[in-house]
Amino acid sequence: TRVMCLFEATMFKQVVYHPDESQLLTTGSDRKVSYWNIFDGQAIRMIEASEEGEVNALAITREGEHFVTGGQDKIVRLWDYDEGISYYYGIGHSGHITKMAISPDQKTIISVGSEGAILVWAMPDSVFKAKADNEMPTLNN
């Protein structure tokens, strides 16, 4: 049985669960990435993810600290989840980006374009190393 339905003034293109399963991220025709509370279906935050065109593709890191987007502007963007800021971008596609994936080892980003290309991007070291467990303070005896 259906538990809830999300509504927004957009045609949703992609949805991913945050790894802690408390939120969803969506993209769509409104050029935004939206954060949703999974428990009540309310929008928590919306960020402008593209200056032109729909955002078609979305993937999130295993720890949920970063996510990647791509769309009609042909730009791969890497975002900080909590800050909602894109710190890195990649240009290489000549067609709209239609799919995104992050490798299981979190070292590679894959993007697929409507021109038929699959591009492989290196995850920036600062992002790869920024894991929640590594940033926690430790006690020294």
PDB file of C-alpha atoms in Angstrom:
ATOM      1  CA  THR A   1       0.000   0.000   0.000  1.00  0.00           C
ATOM      2  CA  ARG A   2       1.129   3.531  -0.721  1.00  0.00           C
ATOM      3  CA  VAL A   3       2.376   5.358   2.352  1.00  0.00           C
ATOM      4  CA  MET A   4       2.776   8.887   0.958  1.00  0.00           C
ATOM      5  CA  CYS A   5       3.092  10.951  -2.198  1.00  0.00           C
ATOM      6  CA  LEU A   6       5.472  13.865  -2.835  1.00  0.00           C
ATOM      7  CA  PHE A   7       4.219  16.866  -4.773  1.00  0.00           C
ATOM      8  CA  GLU A   8       6.194  19.763  -6.211  1.00  0.00           C
ATOM      9  CA  ALA A   9       5.953  22.074  -9.226  1.00  0.00           C
ATOM     10  CA  THR A  10       8.402  19.953 -11.226  1.00  0.00           C
ATOM     11  CA  MET A  11       8.608  16.789 -13.273  1.00  0.00           C
ATOM     12  CA  PHE A  12      10.776  14.588 -11.071  1.00  0.00           C
ATOM     13  CA  LYS A  13      13.721  13.075 -12.981  1.00  0.00           C
ATOM     14  CA  GLN A  14      15.703  11.244 -10.298  1.00  0.00           C
ATOM     15  CA  VAL A  15      15.408  10.238  -6.644  1.00  0.00           C
ATOM     16  CA  VAL A  16      17.933   8.724  -4.213  1.00  0.00           C
ATOM     17  CA  TYR A  17      17.770   7.755  -0.560  1.00  0.00           C
ATOM     18  CA  HIS A  18      20.261   9.330   1.820  1.00  0.00           C
ATOM     19  CA  PRO A  19      22.227   6.404   3.312  1.00  0.00           C
ATOM     20  CA  ASP A  20      20.821   7.064   6.799  1.00  0.00           C
ATOM     21  CA  GLU A  21      17.330   6.626   5.269  1.00  0.00           C
ATOM     22  CA  SER A  22      15.917   9.794   6.876  1.00  0.00           C
ATOM     23  CA  GLN A  23      15.838  11.884   3.687  1.00  0.00           C
ATOM     24  CA  LEU A  24      15.361  11.691  -0.059  1.00  0.00           C
ATOM     25  CA  LEU A  25      17.061  13.813  -2.698  1.00  0.00           C
ATOM     26  CA  THR A  26      15.196  14.585  -5.918  1.00  0.00           C
ATOM     27  CA  THR A  27      15.974  16.382  -9.160  1.00  0.00           C
ATOM     28  CA  GLY A  28      13.686  17.575 -11.874  1.00  0.00           C
ATOM     29  CA  SER A  29      12.606  20.011 -14.510  1.00  0.00           C
ATOM     30  CA  ASP A  30      12.749  22.932 -12.049  1.00  0.00           C
ATOM     31  CA  ARG A  31      16.613  22.830 -12.086  1.00  0.00           C
ATOM     32  CA  LYS A  32      16.675  22.159  -8.323  1.00  0.00           C
ATOM     33  CA  VAL A  33      17.883  19.468  -5.979  1.00  0.00           C
ATOM     34  CA  SER A  34      15.322  19.040  -3.212  1.00  0.00           C
ATOM     35  CA  TYR A  35      15.851  17.431   0.186  1.00  0.00           C
ATOM     36  CA  TRP A  36      12.755  15.647   1.553  1.00  0.00           C
ATOM     37  CA  ASN A  37      11.938  14.306   5.000  1.00  0.00           C
ATOM     38  CA  ILE A  38      11.032  10.662   4.462  1.00  0.00           C
ATOM     39  CA  PHE A  39       8.833  10.491   7.564  1.00  0.00           C
ATOM     40  CA  ASP A  40       6.337  13.231   6.662  1.00  0.00           C
ATOM     41  CA  GLY A  41       7.067  13.926   2.978  1.00  0.00           C
ATOM     42  CA  GLN A  42       7.842  17.596   3.577  1.00  0.00           C
ATOM     43  CA  ALA A  43      10.471  19.462   1.573  1.00  0.00           C
ATOM     44  CA  ILE A  44      13.336  20.424   3.882  1.00  0.00           C
ATOM     45  CA  ARG A  45      15.530  22.361   1.484  1.00  0.00           C
ATOM     46  CA  MET A  46      15.814  23.239  -2.191  1.00  0.00           C
ATOM     47  CA  ILE A  47      19.005  24.308  -3.907  1.00  0.00           C
ATOM     48  CA  GLU A  48      19.466  25.733  -7.381  1.00  0.00           C
ATOM     49  CA  ALA A  49      21.476  23.004  -9.144  1.00  0.00           C
ATOM     50  CA  SER A  50      21.660  24.403 -12.676  1.00  0.00           C
ATOM     51  CA  GLU A  51      21.477  27.812 -14.288  1.00  0.00           C
ATOM     52  CA  GLU A  52      20.001  26.344 -17.455  1.00  0.00           C
ATOM     53  CA  GLY A  53      18.046  23.187 -18.112  1.00  0.00           C
ATOM     54  CA  GLU A  54      16.713  20.249 -16.190  1.00  0.00           C
ATOM     55  CA  VAL A  55      18.764  18.211 -13.730  1.00  0.00           C
ATOM     56  CA  ASN A  56      18.361  14.626 -14.957  1.00  0.00           C
ATOM     57  CA  ALA A  57      20.884  12.595 -12.993  1.00  0.00           C
ATOM     58  CA  LEU A  58      21.815  12.160  -9.343  1.00  0.00           C
ATOM     59  CA  ALA A  59      23.983   9.851  -7.235  1.00  0.00           C
ATOM     60  CA  ILE A  60      25.081   9.982  -3.588  1.00  0.00           C
ATOM     61  CA  THR A  61      28.214   8.735  -1.829  1.00  0.00           C
ATOM     62  CA  ARG A  62      28.064   5.760   0.510  1.00  0.00           C
ATOM     63  CA  GLU A  63      28.456   7.995   3.589  1.00  0.00           C
ATOM     64  CA  GLY A  64      25.940  10.521   2.273  1.00  0.00           C
ATOM     65  CA  GLU A  65      28.297  13.464   2.686  1.00  0.00           C
ATOM     66  CA  HIS A  66      28.459  14.316  -1.037  1.00  0.00           C
ATOM     67  CA  PHE A  67      26.346  13.865  -4.131  1.00  0.00           C
ATOM     68  CA  VAL A  68      26.768  14.407  -7.875  1.00  0.00           C
ATOM     69  CA  THR A  69      24.347  15.869 -10.406  1.00  0.00           C
ATOM     70  CA  GLY A  70      24.173  16.269 -14.162  1.00  0.00           C
ATOM     71  CA  GLY A  71      21.639  17.447 -16.686  1.00  0.00           C
ATOM     72  CA  GLN A  72      20.874  19.547 -19.717  1.00  0.00           C
ATOM     73  CA  ASP A  73      23.700  22.010 -18.984  1.00  0.00           C
ATOM     74  CA  LYS A  74      26.185  19.134 -19.675  1.00  0.00           C
ATOM     75  CA  ILE A  75      28.098  19.814 -16.420  1.00  0.00           C
ATOM     76  CA  VAL A  76      28.931  17.200 -13.778  1.00  0.00           C
ATOM     77  CA  ARG A  77      28.704  18.822 -10.348  1.00  0.00           C
ATOM     78  CA  LEU A  78      29.941  17.437  -7.021  1.00  0.00           C
ATOM     79  CA  TRP A  79      28.119  18.817  -3.980  1.00  0.00           C
ATOM     80  CA  ASP A  80      28.621  18.879  -0.220  1.00  0.00           C
ATOM     81  CA  TYR A  81      25.394  17.403   1.195  1.00  0.00           C
ATOM     82  CA  ASP A  82      25.158  19.448   4.391  1.00  0.00           C
ATOM     83  CA  GLU A  83      26.307  22.774   2.930  1.00  0.00           C
ATOM     84  CA  GLY A  84      24.403  22.448  -0.347  1.00  0.00           C
ATOM     85  CA  ILE A  85      27.375  23.919  -2.203  1.00  0.00           C
ATOM     86  CA  SER A  86      28.982  22.583  -5.369  1.00  0.00           C
ATOM     87  CA  TYR A  87      32.745  22.662  -4.878  1.00  0.00           C
ATOM     88  CA  TYR A  88      33.771  20.738  -7.996  1.00  0.00           C
ATOM     89  CA  TYR A  89      32.535  20.514 -11.564  1.00  0.00           C
ATOM     90  CA  GLY A  90      33.520  18.692 -14.725  1.00  0.00           C
ATOM     91  CA  ILE A  91      32.956  19.614 -18.361  1.00  0.00           C
ATOM     92  CA  GLY A  92      33.264  17.024 -21.111  1.00  0.00           C
ATOM     93  CA  HIS A  93      29.862  15.990 -22.414  1.00  0.00           C
ATOM     94  CA  SER A  94      28.511  17.342 -25.688  1.00  0.00           C
ATOM     95  CA  GLY A  95      24.997  16.085 -24.902  1.00  0.00           C
ATOM     96  CA  HIS A  96      22.690  16.219 -21.899  1.00  0.00           C
ATOM     97  CA  ILE A  97      23.811  14.111 -18.939  1.00  0.00           C
ATOM     98  CA  THR A  98      21.279  11.336 -18.431  1.00  0.00           C
ATOM     99  CA  LYS A  99      22.758   9.064 -15.731  1.00  0.00           C
ATOM    100  CA  MET A 100      25.288   9.303 -12.887  1.00  0.00           C
ATOM    101  CA  ALA A 101      26.909   6.678 -10.676  1.00  0.00           C
ATOM    102  CA  ILE A 102      29.589   6.535  -8.001  1.00  0.00           C
ATOM    103  CA  SER A 103      31.808   3.463  -7.899  1.00  0.00           C
ATOM    104  CA  PRO A 104      31.532   1.086  -4.918  1.00  0.00           C
ATOM    105  CA  ASP A 105      35.028   2.115  -3.749  1.00  0.00           C
ATOM    106  CA  GLN A 106      33.927   5.796  -3.928  1.00  0.00           C
ATOM    107  CA  LYS A 107      36.986   6.762  -6.012  1.00  0.00           C
ATOM    108  CA  THR A 108      35.253   7.238  -9.370  1.00  0.00           C
ATOM    109  CA  ILE A 109      32.237   9.101 -10.751  1.00  0.00           C
ATOM    110  CA  ILE A 110      30.590   7.880 -13.955  1.00  0.00           C
ATOM    111  CA  SER A 111      28.424  10.078 -16.165  1.00  0.00           C
ATOM    112  CA  VAL A 112      26.434   9.100 -19.256  1.00  0.00           C
ATOM    113  CA  GLY A 113      25.471  11.620 -21.920  1.00  0.00           C
ATOM    114  CA  SER A 114      22.799  11.694 -24.589  1.00  0.00           C
ATOM    115  CA  GLU A 115      25.595  11.870 -27.178  1.00  0.00           C
ATOM    116  CA  GLY A 116      26.396   8.260 -26.251  1.00  0.00           C
ATOM    117  CA  ALA A 117      29.544   8.913 -24.195  1.00  0.00           C
ATOM    118  CA  ILE A 118      30.346   7.420 -20.812  1.00  0.00           C
ATOM    119  CA  LEU A 119      32.868   9.581 -18.979  1.00  0.00           C
ATOM    120  CA  VAL A 120      34.891   8.445 -15.976  1.00  0.00           C
ATOM    121  CA  TRP A 121      35.902  11.083 -13.433  1.00  0.00           C
ATOM    122  CA  ALA A 122      38.283  10.789 -10.474  1.00  0.00           C
ATOM    123  CA  MET A 123      36.718  11.613  -7.125  1.00  0.00           C
ATOM    124  CA  PRO A 124      38.741  14.486  -5.614  1.00  0.00           C
ATOM    125  CA  ASP A 125      41.013  13.263  -2.825  1.00  0.00           C
ATOM    126  CA  SER A 126      39.577  15.767  -0.355  1.00  0.00           C
ATOM    127  CA  VAL A 127      36.098  14.322  -0.934  1.00  0.00           C
ATOM    128  CA  PHE A 128      37.222  10.696  -0.878  1.00  0.00           C
ATOM    129  CA  LYS A 129      39.047  11.224   2.423  1.00  0.00           C
ATOM    130  CA  ALA A 130      36.196  13.200   4.054  1.00  0.00           C
ATOM    131  CA  LYS A 131      34.407  10.291   5.640  1.00  0.00           C
ATOM    132  CA  ALA A 132      32.368  10.754   8.788  1.00  0.00           C
ATOM    133  CA  ASP A 133      34.321   8.175  10.780  1.00  0.00           C
ATOM    134  CA  ASN A 134      37.664   9.739   9.836  1.00  0.00           C
ATOM    135  CA  GLU A 135      36.573  13.215  10.948  1.00  0.00           C
ATOM    136  CA  MET A 136      35.452  12.142  14.401  1.00  0.00           C
ATOM    137  CA  PRO A 137      37.874  13.102  17.175  1.00  0.00           C
ATOM    138  CA  THR A 138      39.748  10.267  18.821  1.00  0.00           C
ATOM    139  CA  LEU A 139      40.969   9.900  22.389  1.00  0.00           C
ATOM    140  CA  ASN A 140      44.714   9.592  22.799  1.00  0.00           C
ATOM    141  CA  ASN A 141      45.920   7.643  25.825  1.00  0.00           C
TER     142      ASN A 141
END
